[in-house]
PDB file of C-alpha atoms in Angstrom:
ATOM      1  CA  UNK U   1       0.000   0.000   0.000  1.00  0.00           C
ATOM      2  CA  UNK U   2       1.343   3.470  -0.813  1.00  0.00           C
ATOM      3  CA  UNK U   3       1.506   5.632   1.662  1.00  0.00           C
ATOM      4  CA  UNK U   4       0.780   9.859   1.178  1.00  0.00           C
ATOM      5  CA  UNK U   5       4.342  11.401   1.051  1.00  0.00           C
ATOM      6  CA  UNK U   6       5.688  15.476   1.905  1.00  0.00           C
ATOM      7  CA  UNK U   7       4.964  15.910  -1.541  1.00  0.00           C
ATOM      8  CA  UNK U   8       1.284  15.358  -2.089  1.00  0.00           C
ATOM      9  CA  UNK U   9      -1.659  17.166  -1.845  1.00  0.00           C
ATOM     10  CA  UNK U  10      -4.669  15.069  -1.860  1.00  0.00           C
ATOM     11  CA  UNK U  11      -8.095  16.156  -1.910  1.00  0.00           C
ATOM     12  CA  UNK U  12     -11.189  14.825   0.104  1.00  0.00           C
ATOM     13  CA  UNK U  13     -13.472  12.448  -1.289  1.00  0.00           C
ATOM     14  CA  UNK U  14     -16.059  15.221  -1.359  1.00  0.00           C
ATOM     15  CA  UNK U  15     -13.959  17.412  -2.977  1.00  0.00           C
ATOM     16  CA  UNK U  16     -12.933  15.006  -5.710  1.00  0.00           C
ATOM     17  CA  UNK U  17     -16.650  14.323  -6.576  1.00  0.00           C
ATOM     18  CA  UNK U  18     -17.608  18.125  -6.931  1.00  0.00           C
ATOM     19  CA  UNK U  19     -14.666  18.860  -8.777  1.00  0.00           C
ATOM     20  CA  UNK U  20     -14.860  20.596 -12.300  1.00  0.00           C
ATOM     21  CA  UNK U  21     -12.807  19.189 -14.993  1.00  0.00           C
ATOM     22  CA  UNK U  22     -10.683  21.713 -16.740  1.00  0.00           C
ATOM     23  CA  UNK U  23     -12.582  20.906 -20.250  1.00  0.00           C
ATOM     24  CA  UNK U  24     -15.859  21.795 -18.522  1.00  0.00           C
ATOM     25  CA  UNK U  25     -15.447  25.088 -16.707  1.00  0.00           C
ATOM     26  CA  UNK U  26     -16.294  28.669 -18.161  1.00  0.00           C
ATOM     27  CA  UNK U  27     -14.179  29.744 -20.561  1.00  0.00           C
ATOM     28  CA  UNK U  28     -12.893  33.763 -19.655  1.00  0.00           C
ATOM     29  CA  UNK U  29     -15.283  35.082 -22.354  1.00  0.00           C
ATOM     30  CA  UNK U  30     -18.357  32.767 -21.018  1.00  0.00           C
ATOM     31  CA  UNK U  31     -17.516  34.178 -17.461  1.00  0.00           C
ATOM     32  CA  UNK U  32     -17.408  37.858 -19.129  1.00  0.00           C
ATOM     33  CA  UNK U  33     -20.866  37.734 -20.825  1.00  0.00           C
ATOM     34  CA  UNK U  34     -22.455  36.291 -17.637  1.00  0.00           C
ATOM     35  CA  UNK U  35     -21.010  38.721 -15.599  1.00  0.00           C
ATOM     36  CA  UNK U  36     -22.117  41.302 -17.990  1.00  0.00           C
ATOM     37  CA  UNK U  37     -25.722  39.769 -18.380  1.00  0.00           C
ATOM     38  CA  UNK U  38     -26.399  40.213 -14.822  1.00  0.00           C
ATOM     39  CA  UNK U  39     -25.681  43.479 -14.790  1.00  0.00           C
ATOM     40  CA  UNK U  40     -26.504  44.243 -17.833  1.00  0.00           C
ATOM     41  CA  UNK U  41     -27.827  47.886 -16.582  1.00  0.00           C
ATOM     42  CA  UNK U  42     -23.860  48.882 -15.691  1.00  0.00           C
ATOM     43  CA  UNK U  43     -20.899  49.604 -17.830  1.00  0.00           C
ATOM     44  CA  UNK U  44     -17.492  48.862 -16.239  1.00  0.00           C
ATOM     45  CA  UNK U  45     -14.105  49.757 -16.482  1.00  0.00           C
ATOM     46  CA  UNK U  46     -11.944  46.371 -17.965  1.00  0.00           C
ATOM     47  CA  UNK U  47      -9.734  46.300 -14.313  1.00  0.00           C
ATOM     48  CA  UNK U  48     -13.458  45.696 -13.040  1.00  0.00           C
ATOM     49  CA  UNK U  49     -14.474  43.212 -15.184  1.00  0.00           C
ATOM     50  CA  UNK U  50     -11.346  40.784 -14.838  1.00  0.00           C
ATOM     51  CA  UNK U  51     -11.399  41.569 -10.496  1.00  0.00           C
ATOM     52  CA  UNK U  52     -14.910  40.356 -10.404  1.00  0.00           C
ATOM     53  CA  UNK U  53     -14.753  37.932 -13.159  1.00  0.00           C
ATOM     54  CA  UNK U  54     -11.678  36.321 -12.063  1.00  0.00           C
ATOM     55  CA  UNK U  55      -9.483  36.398 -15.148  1.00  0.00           C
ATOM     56  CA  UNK U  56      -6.688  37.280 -15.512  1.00  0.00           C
ATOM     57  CA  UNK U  57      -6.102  41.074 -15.735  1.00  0.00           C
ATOM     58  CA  UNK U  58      -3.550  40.353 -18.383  1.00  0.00           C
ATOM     59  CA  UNK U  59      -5.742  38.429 -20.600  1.00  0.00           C
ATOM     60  CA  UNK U  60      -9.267  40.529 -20.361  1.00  0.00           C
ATOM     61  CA  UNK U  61      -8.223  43.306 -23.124  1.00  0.00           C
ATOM     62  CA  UNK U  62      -8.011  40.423 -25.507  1.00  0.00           C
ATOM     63  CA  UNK U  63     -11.180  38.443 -23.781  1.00  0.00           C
ATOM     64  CA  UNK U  64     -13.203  42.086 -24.439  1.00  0.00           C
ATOM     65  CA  UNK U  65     -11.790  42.896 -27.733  1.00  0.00           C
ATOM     66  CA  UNK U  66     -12.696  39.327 -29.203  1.00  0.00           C
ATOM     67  CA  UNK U  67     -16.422  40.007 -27.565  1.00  0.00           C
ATOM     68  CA  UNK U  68     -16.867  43.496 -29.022  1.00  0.00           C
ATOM     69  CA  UNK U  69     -15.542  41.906 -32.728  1.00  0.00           C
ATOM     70  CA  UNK U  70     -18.617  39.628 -32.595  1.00  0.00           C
ATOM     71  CA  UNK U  71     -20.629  42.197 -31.751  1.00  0.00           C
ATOM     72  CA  UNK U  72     -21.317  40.571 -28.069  1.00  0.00           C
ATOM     73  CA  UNK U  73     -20.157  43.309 -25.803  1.00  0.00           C
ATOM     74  CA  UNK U  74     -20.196  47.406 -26.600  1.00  0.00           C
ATOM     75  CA  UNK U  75     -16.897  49.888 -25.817  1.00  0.00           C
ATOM     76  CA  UNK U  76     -17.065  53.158 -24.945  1.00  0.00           C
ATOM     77  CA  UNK U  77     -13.734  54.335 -23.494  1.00  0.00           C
ATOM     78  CA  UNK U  78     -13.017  53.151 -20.719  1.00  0.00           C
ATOM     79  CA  UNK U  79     -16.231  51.365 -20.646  1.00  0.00           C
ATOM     80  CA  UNK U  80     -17.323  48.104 -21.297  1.00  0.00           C
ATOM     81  CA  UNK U  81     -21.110  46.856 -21.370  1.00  0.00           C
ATOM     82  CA  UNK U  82     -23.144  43.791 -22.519  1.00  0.00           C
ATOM     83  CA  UNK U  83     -24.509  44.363 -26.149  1.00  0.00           C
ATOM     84  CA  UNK U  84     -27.357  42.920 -28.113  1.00  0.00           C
ATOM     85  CA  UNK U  85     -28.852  40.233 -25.996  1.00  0.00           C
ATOM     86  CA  UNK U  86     -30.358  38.584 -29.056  1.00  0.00           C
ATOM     87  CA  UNK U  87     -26.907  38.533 -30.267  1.00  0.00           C
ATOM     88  CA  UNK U  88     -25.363  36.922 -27.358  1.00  0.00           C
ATOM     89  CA  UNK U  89     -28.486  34.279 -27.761  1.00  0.00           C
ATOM     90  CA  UNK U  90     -28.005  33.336 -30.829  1.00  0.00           C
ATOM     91  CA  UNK U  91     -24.112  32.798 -29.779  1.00  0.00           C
ATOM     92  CA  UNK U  92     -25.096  30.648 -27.184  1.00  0.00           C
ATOM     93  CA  UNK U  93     -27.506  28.626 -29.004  1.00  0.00           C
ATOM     94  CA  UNK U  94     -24.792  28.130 -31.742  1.00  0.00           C
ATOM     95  CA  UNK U  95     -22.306  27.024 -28.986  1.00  0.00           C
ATOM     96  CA  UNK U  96     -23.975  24.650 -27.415  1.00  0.00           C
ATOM     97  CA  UNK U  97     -25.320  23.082 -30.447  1.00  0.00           C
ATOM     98  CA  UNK U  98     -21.541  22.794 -31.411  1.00  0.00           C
ATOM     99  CA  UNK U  99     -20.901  21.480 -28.365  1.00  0.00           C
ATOM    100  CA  UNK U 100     -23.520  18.813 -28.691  1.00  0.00           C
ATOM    101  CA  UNK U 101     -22.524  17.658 -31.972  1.00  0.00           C
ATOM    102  CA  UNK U 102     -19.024  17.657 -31.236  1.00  0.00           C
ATOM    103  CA  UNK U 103     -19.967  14.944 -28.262  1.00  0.00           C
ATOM    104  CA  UNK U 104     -22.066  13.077 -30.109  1.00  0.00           C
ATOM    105  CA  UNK U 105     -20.141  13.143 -33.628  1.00  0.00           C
ATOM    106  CA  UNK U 106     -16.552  13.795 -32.540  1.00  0.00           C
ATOM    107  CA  UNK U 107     -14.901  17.145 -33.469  1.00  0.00           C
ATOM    108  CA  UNK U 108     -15.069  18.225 -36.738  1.00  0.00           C
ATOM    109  CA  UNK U 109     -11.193  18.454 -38.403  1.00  0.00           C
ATOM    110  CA  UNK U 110     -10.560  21.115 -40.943  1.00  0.00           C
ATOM    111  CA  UNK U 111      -8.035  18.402 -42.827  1.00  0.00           C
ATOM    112  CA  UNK U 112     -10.872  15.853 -43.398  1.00  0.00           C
ATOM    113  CA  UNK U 113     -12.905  19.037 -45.092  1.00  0.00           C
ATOM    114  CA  UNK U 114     -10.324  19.811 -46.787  1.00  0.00           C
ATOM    115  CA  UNK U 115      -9.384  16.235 -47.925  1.00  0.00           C
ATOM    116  CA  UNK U 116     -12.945  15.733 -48.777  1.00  0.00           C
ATOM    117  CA  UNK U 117     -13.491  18.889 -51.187  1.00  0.00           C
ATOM    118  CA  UNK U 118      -9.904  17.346 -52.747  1.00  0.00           C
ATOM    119  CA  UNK U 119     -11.735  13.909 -53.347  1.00  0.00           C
ATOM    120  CA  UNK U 120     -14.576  15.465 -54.677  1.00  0.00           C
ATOM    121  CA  UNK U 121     -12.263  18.082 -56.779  1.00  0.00           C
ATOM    122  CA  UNK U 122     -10.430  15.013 -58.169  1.00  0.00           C
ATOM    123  CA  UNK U 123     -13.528  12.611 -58.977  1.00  0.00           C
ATOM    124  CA  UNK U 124     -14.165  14.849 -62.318  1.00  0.00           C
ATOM    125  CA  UNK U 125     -17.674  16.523 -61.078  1.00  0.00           C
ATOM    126  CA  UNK U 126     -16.384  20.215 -60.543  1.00  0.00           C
ATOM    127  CA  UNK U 127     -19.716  21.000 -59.513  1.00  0.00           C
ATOM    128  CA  UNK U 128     -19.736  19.124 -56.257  1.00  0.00           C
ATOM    129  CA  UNK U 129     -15.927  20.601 -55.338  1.00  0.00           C
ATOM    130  CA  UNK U 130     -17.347  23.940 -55.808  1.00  0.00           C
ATOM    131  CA  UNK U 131     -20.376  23.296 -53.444  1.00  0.00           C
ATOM    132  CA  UNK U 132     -18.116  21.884 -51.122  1.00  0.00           C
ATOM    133  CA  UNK U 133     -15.694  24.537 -50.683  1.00  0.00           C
ATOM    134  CA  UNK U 134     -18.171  27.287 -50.256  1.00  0.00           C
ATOM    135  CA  UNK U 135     -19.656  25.166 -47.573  1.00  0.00           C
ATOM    136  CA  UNK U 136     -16.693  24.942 -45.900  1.00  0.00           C
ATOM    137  CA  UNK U 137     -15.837  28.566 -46.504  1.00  0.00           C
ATOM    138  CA  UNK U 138     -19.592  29.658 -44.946  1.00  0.00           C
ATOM    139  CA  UNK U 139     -19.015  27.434 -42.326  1.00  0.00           C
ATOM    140  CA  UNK U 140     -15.645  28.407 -41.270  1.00  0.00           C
ATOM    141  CA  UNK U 141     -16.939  31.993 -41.359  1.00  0.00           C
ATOM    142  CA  UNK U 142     -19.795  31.063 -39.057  1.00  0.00           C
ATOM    143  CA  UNK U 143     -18.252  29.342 -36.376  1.00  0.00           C
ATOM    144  CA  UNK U 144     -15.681  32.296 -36.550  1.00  0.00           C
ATOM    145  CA  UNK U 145     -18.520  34.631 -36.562  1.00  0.00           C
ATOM    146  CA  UNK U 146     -20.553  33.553 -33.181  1.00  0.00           C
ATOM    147  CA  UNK U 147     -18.134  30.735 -31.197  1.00  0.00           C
ATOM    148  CA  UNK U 148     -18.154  32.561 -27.368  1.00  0.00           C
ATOM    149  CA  UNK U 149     -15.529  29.949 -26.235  1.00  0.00           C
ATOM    150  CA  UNK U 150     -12.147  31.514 -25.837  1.00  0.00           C
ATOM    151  CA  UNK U 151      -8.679  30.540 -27.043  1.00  0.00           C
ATOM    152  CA  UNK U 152      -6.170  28.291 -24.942  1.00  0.00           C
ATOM    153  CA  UNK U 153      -4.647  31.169 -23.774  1.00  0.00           C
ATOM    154  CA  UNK U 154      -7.579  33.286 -21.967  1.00  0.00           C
ATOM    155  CA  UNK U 155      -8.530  29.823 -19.913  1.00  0.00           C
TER     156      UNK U 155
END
């Protein structure tokens, strides 16, 4: 039987069984719009937003900036406010039907797209290569267009 050395740092049982996995928390952006959302009748200052958001003070610029690009949160220096609620809807819906397919399907891969519009390129029906990239194009623009989850590097 192993025994618990100087150098660990175990965790209860309760602990362990209400413990988030990294892959399921908020991402800094989702944390941003909720905080936002609730109080959606204030405008704050960025230094606010990351203190009562918990990210990282270093990442929210680029957390806010993204969110403003997608049309999700309005600037006015040095403020910072929730924007069309709609909007931010129709993000969410988009992201969690992602996320569902993605768990059901697997993650889509930009290579098998890409390998498939080839196939289709090469098969001698033009027409279907054509369709193919476009849909991949649309898509691409899309999913850039509405995803709320952030990169690696605001987590």
């Amino acid at each position: 039987m192993c025994e618990v050395g100087e150098n660990t740092v175990p965790i209860s049982i309760d602990e362990f069984d209400h413990h988030e996995s990294p892959d399921r928390r908020e991402t800094n952006a989702q944390r941003v719009l909720r905080f936002l959302i609730e109080n959606r009748n204030k405008a704050f200052r960025a230094a606010e937003i990351a203190e009562e958001t918990d990210v990282n003070v270093n990442s929210i610029q680029p957390v806010l900036n993204r969110l403003r690009s997608r049309e999700l949160v309005r600037h006015k220096e040095p403020y910072w406010a929730i924007g069309d609620i709609e909007r931010i809807q129709e993000a969410a819906v988009f992201h969690s039907t992602a996320e569902f397919l993605d768990e059901e399907l697997g993650s889509e891969s930009r290579e098998a797209w890409l390998a498939a519009a080839e196939e289709s390129a090469n098969d001698g029906s033009g027409r279907a290569s054509e369709s193919t990239n476009a849909d991949t194009s649309a898509s691409t623009t899309e999913t850039e267009g509405t995803d709320t989850s952030a990169d690696e590097d605001d987590k």
